[in-house]
Short mmCIF file of N, CA and C in Angstrom, two decimals:
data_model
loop_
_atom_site.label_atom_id
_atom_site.label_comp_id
_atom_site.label_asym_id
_atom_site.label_seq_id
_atom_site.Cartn_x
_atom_site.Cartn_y
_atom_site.Cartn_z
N UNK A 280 1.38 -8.42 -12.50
CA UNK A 280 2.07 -9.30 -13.40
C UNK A 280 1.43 -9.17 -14.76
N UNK A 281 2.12 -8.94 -16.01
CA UNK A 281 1.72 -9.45 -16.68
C UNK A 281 1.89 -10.35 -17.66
N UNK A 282 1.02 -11.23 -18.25
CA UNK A 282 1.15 -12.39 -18.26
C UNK A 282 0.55 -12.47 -19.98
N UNK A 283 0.47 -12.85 -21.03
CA UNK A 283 -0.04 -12.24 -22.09
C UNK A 283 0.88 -13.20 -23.28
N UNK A 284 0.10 -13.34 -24.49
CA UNK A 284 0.30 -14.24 -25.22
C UNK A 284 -0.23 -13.28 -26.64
N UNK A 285 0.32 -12.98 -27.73
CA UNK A 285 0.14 -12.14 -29.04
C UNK A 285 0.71 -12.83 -29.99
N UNK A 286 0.11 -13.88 -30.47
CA UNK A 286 0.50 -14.61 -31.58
C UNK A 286 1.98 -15.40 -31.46
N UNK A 287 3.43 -14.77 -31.90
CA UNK A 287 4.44 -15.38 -31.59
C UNK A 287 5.53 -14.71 -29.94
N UNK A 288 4.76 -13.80 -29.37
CA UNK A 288 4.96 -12.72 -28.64
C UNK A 288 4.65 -13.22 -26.92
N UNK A 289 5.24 -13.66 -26.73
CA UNK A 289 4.94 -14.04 -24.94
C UNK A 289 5.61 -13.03 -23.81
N UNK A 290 4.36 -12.44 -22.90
CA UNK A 290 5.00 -11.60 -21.57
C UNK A 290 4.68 -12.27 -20.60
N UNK A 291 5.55 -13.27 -19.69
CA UNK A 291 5.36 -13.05 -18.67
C UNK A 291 6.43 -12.81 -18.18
N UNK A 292 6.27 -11.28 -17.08
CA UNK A 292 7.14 -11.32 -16.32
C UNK A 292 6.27 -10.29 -15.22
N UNK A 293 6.95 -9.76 -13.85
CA UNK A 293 6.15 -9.10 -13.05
C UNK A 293 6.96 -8.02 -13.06
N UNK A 294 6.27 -6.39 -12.71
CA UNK A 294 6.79 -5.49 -12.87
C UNK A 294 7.46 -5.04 -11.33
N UNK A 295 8.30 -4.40 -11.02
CA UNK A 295 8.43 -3.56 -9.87
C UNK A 295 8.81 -2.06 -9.92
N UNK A 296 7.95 -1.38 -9.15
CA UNK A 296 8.45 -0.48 -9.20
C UNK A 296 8.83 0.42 -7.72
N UNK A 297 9.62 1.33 -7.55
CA UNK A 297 10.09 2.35 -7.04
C UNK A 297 10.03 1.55 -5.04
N UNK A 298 11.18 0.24 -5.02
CA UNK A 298 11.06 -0.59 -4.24
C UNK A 298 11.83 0.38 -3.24
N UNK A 299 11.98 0.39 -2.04
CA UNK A 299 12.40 1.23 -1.06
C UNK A 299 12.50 2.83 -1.42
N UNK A 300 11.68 3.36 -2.04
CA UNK A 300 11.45 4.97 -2.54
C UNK A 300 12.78 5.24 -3.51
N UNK A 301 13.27 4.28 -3.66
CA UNK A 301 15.09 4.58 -4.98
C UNK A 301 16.11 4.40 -4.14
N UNK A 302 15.59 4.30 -3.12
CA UNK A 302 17.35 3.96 -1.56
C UNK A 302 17.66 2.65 -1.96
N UNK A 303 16.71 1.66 -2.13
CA UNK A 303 16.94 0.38 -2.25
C UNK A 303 17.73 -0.48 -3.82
N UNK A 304 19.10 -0.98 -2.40
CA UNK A 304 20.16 -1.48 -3.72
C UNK A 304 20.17 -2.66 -3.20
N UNK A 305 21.17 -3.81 -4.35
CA UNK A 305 21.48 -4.99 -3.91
C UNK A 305 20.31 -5.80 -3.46
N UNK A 306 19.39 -5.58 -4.51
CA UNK A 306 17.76 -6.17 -4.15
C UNK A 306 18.17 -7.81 -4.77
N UNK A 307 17.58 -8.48 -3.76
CA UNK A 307 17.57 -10.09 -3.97
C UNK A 307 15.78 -10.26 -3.99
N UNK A 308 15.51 -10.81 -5.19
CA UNK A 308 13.91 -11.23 -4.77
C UNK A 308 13.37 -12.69 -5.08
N UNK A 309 13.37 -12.91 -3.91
CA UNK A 309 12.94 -14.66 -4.63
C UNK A 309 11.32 -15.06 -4.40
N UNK A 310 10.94 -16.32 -5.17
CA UNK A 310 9.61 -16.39 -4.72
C UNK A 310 9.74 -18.04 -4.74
N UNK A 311 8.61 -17.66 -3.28
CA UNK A 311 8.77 -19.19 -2.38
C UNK A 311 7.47 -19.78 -3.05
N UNK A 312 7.53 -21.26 -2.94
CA UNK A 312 6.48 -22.00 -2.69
C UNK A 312 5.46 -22.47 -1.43
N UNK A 313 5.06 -21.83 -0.38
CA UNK A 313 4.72 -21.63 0.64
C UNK A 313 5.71 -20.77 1.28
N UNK A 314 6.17 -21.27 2.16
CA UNK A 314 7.29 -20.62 3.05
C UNK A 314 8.37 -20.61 3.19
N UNK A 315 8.98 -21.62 2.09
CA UNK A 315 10.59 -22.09 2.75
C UNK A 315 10.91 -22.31 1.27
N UNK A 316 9.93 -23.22 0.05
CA UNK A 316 10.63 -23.79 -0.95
C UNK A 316 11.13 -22.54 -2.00
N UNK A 317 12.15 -21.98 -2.47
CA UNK A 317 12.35 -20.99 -3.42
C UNK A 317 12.24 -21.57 -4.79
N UNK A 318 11.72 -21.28 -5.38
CA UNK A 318 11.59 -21.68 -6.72
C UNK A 318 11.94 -20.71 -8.24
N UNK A 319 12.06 -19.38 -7.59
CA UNK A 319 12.61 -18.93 -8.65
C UNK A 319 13.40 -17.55 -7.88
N UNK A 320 14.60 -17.38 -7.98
CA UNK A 320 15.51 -15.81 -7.54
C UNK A 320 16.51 -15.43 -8.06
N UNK A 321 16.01 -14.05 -7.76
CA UNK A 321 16.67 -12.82 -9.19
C UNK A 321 17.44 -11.83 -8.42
N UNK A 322 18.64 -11.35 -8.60
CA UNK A 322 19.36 -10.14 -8.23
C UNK A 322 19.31 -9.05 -8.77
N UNK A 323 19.38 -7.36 -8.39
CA UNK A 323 18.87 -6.67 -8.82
C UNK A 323 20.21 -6.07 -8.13
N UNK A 324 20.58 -5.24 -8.71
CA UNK A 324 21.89 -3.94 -8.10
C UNK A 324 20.79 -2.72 -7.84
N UNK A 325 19.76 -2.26 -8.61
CA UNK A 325 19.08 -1.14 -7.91
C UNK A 325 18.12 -0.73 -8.43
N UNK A 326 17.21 -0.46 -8.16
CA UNK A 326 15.67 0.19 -8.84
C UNK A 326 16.34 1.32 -8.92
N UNK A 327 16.27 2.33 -9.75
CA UNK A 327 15.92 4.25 -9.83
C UNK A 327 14.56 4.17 -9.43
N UNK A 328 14.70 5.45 -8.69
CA UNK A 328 12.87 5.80 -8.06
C UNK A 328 12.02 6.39 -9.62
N UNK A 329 12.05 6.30 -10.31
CA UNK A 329 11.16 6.65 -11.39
C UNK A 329 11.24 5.52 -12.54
N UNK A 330 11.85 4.48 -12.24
CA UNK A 330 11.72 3.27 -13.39
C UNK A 330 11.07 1.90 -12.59
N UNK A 331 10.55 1.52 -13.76
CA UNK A 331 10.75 -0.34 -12.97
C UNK A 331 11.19 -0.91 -13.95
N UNK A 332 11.13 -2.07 -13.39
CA UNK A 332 11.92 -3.29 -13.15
C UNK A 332 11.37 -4.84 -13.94
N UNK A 333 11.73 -5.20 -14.97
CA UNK A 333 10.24 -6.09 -15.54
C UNK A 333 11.64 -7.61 -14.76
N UNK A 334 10.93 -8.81 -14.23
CA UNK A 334 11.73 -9.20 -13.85
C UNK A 334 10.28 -10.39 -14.60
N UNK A 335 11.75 -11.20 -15.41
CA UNK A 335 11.03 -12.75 -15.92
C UNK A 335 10.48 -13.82 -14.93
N UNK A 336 9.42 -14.53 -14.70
CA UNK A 336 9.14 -15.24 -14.16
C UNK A 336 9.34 -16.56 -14.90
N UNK A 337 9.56 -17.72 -13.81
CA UNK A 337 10.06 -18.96 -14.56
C UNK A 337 9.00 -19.57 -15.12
N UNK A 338 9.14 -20.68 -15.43
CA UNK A 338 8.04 -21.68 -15.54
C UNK A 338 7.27 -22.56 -14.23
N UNK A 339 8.14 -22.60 -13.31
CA UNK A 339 7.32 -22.86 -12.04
C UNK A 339 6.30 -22.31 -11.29
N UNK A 340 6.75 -20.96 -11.30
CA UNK A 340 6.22 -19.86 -11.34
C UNK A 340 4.71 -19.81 -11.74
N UNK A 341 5.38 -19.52 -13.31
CA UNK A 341 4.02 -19.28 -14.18
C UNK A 341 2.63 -20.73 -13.61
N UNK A 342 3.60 -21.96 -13.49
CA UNK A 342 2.27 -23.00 -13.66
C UNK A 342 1.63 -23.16 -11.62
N UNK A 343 2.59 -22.54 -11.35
CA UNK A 343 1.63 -22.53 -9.78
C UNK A 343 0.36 -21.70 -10.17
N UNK A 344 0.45 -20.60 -10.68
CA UNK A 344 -0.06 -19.20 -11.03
C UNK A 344 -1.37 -19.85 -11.47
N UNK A 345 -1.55 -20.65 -12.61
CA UNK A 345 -2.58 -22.03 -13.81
C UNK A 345 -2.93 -22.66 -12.55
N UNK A 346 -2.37 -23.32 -12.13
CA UNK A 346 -2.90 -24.43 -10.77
C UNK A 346 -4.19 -23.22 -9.60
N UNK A 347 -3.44 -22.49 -9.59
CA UNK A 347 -4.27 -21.26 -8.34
C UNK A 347 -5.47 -21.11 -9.38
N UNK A 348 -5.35 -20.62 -10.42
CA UNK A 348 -6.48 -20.28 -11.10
C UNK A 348 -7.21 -21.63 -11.31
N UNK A 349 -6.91 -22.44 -11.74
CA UNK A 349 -7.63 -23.89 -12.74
C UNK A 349 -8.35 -23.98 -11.15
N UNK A 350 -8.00 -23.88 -9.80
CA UNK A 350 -8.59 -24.37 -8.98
C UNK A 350 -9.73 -23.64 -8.26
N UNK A 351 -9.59 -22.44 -9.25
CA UNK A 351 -10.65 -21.11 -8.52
C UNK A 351 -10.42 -20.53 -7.46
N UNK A 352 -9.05 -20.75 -7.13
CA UNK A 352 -8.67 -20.01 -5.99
C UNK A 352 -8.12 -18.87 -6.16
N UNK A 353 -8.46 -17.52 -4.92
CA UNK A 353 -7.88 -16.72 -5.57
C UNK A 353 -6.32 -16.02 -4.46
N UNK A 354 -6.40 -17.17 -3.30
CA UNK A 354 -5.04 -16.95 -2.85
C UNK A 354 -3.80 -18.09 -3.00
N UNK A 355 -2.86 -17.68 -3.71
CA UNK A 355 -1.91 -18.58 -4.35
C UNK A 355 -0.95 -18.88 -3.25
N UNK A 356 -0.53 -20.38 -3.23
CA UNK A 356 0.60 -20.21 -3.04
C UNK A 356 1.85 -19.98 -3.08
N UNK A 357 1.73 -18.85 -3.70
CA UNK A 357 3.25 -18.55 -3.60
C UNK A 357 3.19 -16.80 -2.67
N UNK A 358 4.44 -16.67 -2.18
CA UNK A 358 5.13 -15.76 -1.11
C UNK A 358 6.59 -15.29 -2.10
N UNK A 359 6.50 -13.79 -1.96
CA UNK A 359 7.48 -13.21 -2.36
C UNK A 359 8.42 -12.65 -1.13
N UNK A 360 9.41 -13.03 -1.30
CA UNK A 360 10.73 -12.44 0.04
C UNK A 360 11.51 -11.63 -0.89
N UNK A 361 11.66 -10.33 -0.55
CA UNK A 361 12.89 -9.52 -1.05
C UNK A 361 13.51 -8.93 0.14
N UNK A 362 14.83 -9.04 0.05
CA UNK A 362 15.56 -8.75 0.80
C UNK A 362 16.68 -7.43 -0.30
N UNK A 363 16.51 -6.51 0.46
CA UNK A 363 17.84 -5.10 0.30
C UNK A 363 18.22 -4.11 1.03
N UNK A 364 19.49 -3.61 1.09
CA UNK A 364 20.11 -2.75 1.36
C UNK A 364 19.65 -1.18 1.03
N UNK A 365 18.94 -0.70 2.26
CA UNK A 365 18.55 0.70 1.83
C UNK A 365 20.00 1.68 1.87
N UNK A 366 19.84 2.57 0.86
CA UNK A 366 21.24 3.34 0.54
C UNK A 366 21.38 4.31 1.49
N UNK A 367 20.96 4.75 2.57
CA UNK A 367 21.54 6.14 3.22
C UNK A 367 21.30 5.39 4.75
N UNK A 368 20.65 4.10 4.82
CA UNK A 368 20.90 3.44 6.78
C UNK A 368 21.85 2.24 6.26
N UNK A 369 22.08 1.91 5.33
CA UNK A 369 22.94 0.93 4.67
C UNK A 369 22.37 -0.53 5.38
N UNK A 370 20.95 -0.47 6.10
CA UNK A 370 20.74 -1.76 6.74
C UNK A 370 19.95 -2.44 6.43
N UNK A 371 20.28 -3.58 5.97
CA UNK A 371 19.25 -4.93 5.36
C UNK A 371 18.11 -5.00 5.59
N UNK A 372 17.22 -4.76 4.68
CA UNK A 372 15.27 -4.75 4.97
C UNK A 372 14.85 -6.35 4.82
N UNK A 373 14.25 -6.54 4.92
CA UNK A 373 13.44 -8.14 4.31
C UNK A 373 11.40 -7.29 4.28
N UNK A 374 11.44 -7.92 2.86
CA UNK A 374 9.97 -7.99 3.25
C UNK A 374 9.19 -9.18 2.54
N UNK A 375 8.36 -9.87 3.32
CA UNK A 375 7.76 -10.77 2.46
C UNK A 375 6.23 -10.34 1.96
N UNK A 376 5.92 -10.67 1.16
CA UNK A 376 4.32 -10.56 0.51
C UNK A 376 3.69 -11.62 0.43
N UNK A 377 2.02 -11.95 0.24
CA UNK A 377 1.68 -13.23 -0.49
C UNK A 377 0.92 -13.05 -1.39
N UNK A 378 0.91 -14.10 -2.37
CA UNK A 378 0.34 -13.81 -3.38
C UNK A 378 -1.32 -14.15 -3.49
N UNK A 379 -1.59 -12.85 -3.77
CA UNK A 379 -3.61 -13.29 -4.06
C UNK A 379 -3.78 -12.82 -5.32
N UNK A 380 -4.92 -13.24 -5.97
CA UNK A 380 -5.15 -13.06 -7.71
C UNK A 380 -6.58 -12.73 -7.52
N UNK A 381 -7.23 -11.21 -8.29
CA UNK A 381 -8.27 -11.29 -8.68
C UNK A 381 -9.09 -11.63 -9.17
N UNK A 382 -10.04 -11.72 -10.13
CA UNK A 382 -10.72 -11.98 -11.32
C UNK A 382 -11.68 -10.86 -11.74
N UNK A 383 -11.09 -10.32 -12.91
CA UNK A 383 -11.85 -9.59 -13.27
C UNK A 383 -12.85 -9.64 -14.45
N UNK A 384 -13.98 -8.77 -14.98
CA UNK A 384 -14.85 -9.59 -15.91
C UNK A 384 -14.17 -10.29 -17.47
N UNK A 385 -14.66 -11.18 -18.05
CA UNK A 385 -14.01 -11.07 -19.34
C UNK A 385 -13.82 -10.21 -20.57
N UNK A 386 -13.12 -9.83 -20.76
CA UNK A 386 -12.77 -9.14 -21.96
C UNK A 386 -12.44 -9.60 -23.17
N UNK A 387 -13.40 -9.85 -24.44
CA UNK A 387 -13.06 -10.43 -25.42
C UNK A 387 -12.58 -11.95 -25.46
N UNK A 388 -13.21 -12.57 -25.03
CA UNK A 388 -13.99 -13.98 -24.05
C UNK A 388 -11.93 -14.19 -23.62
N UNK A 389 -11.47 -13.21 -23.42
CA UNK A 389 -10.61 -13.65 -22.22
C UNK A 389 -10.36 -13.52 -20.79
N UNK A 390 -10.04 -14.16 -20.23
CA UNK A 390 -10.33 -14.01 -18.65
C UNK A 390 -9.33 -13.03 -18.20
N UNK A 391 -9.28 -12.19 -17.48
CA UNK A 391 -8.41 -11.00 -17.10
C UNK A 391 -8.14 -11.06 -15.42
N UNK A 392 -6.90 -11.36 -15.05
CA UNK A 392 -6.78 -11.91 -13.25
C UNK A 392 -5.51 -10.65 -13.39
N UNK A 393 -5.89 -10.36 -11.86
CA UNK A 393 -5.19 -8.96 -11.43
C UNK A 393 -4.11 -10.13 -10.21
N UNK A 394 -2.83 -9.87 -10.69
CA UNK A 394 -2.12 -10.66 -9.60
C UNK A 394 -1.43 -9.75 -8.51
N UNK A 395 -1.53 -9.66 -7.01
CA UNK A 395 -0.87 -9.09 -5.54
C UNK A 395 -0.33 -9.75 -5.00
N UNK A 396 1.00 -8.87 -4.86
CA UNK A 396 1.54 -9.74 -3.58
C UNK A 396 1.18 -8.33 -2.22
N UNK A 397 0.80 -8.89 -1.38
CA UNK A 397 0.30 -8.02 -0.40
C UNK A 397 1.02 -8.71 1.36
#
């Protein structure tokens, strides 16, 4: 994810890339609040296997993300479910991830967190 602030310039959004090797269409990706609550989901018609995908994260999102960190934790609650249609078995995948956050040293007294969904 990245997440980043440049004067009048705000990124957050999370990247994806090359989601079912480029087979994968009709990508739905939502992200839960534990297990069940969705709090933010995005439709996607198709990754190309050599691009990604910058997909905006909401504000719910973003402040679970502050809460995980402010609390020193570095496994969040939140869970990513994407669900798509691989293009040549035409049959519905699901995969879920969860989200854990690194910490890496500071850089220019800013704090630098590596975010996974694994």
């Amino acid at each position: 994810m990245n997440s980043a602030t440049e004067e009048h310039h705000h990124k957050d959004y999370i990247k994806l890339y090359n989601l079912g090797g480029g087979a994968a269409k009709k990508i739905t990706r939502e992200v839960l609040w534990g297990n069940d609550k969705v709090i933010q989901k995005k439709y996607v018609n198709i990754l190309p296997s050599k691009e990604g995908y910058m997909l905006p994260i909401n504000k719910n999102v973003y402040e679970e993300l502050e809460r995980t960190i402010e609390n020193n934790g570095y496994e969040a609650d939140l869970n990513v479910r994407m669900t798509y249609y691989h293009n040549v078995s035409r049959k519905q995948q699901e995969v879920i991830l969860k989200g854990q956050i690194d910490r890496f040293n500071t850089y220019n007294n800013k704090e630098i967190y590596d975010l996974q969904f694994i």
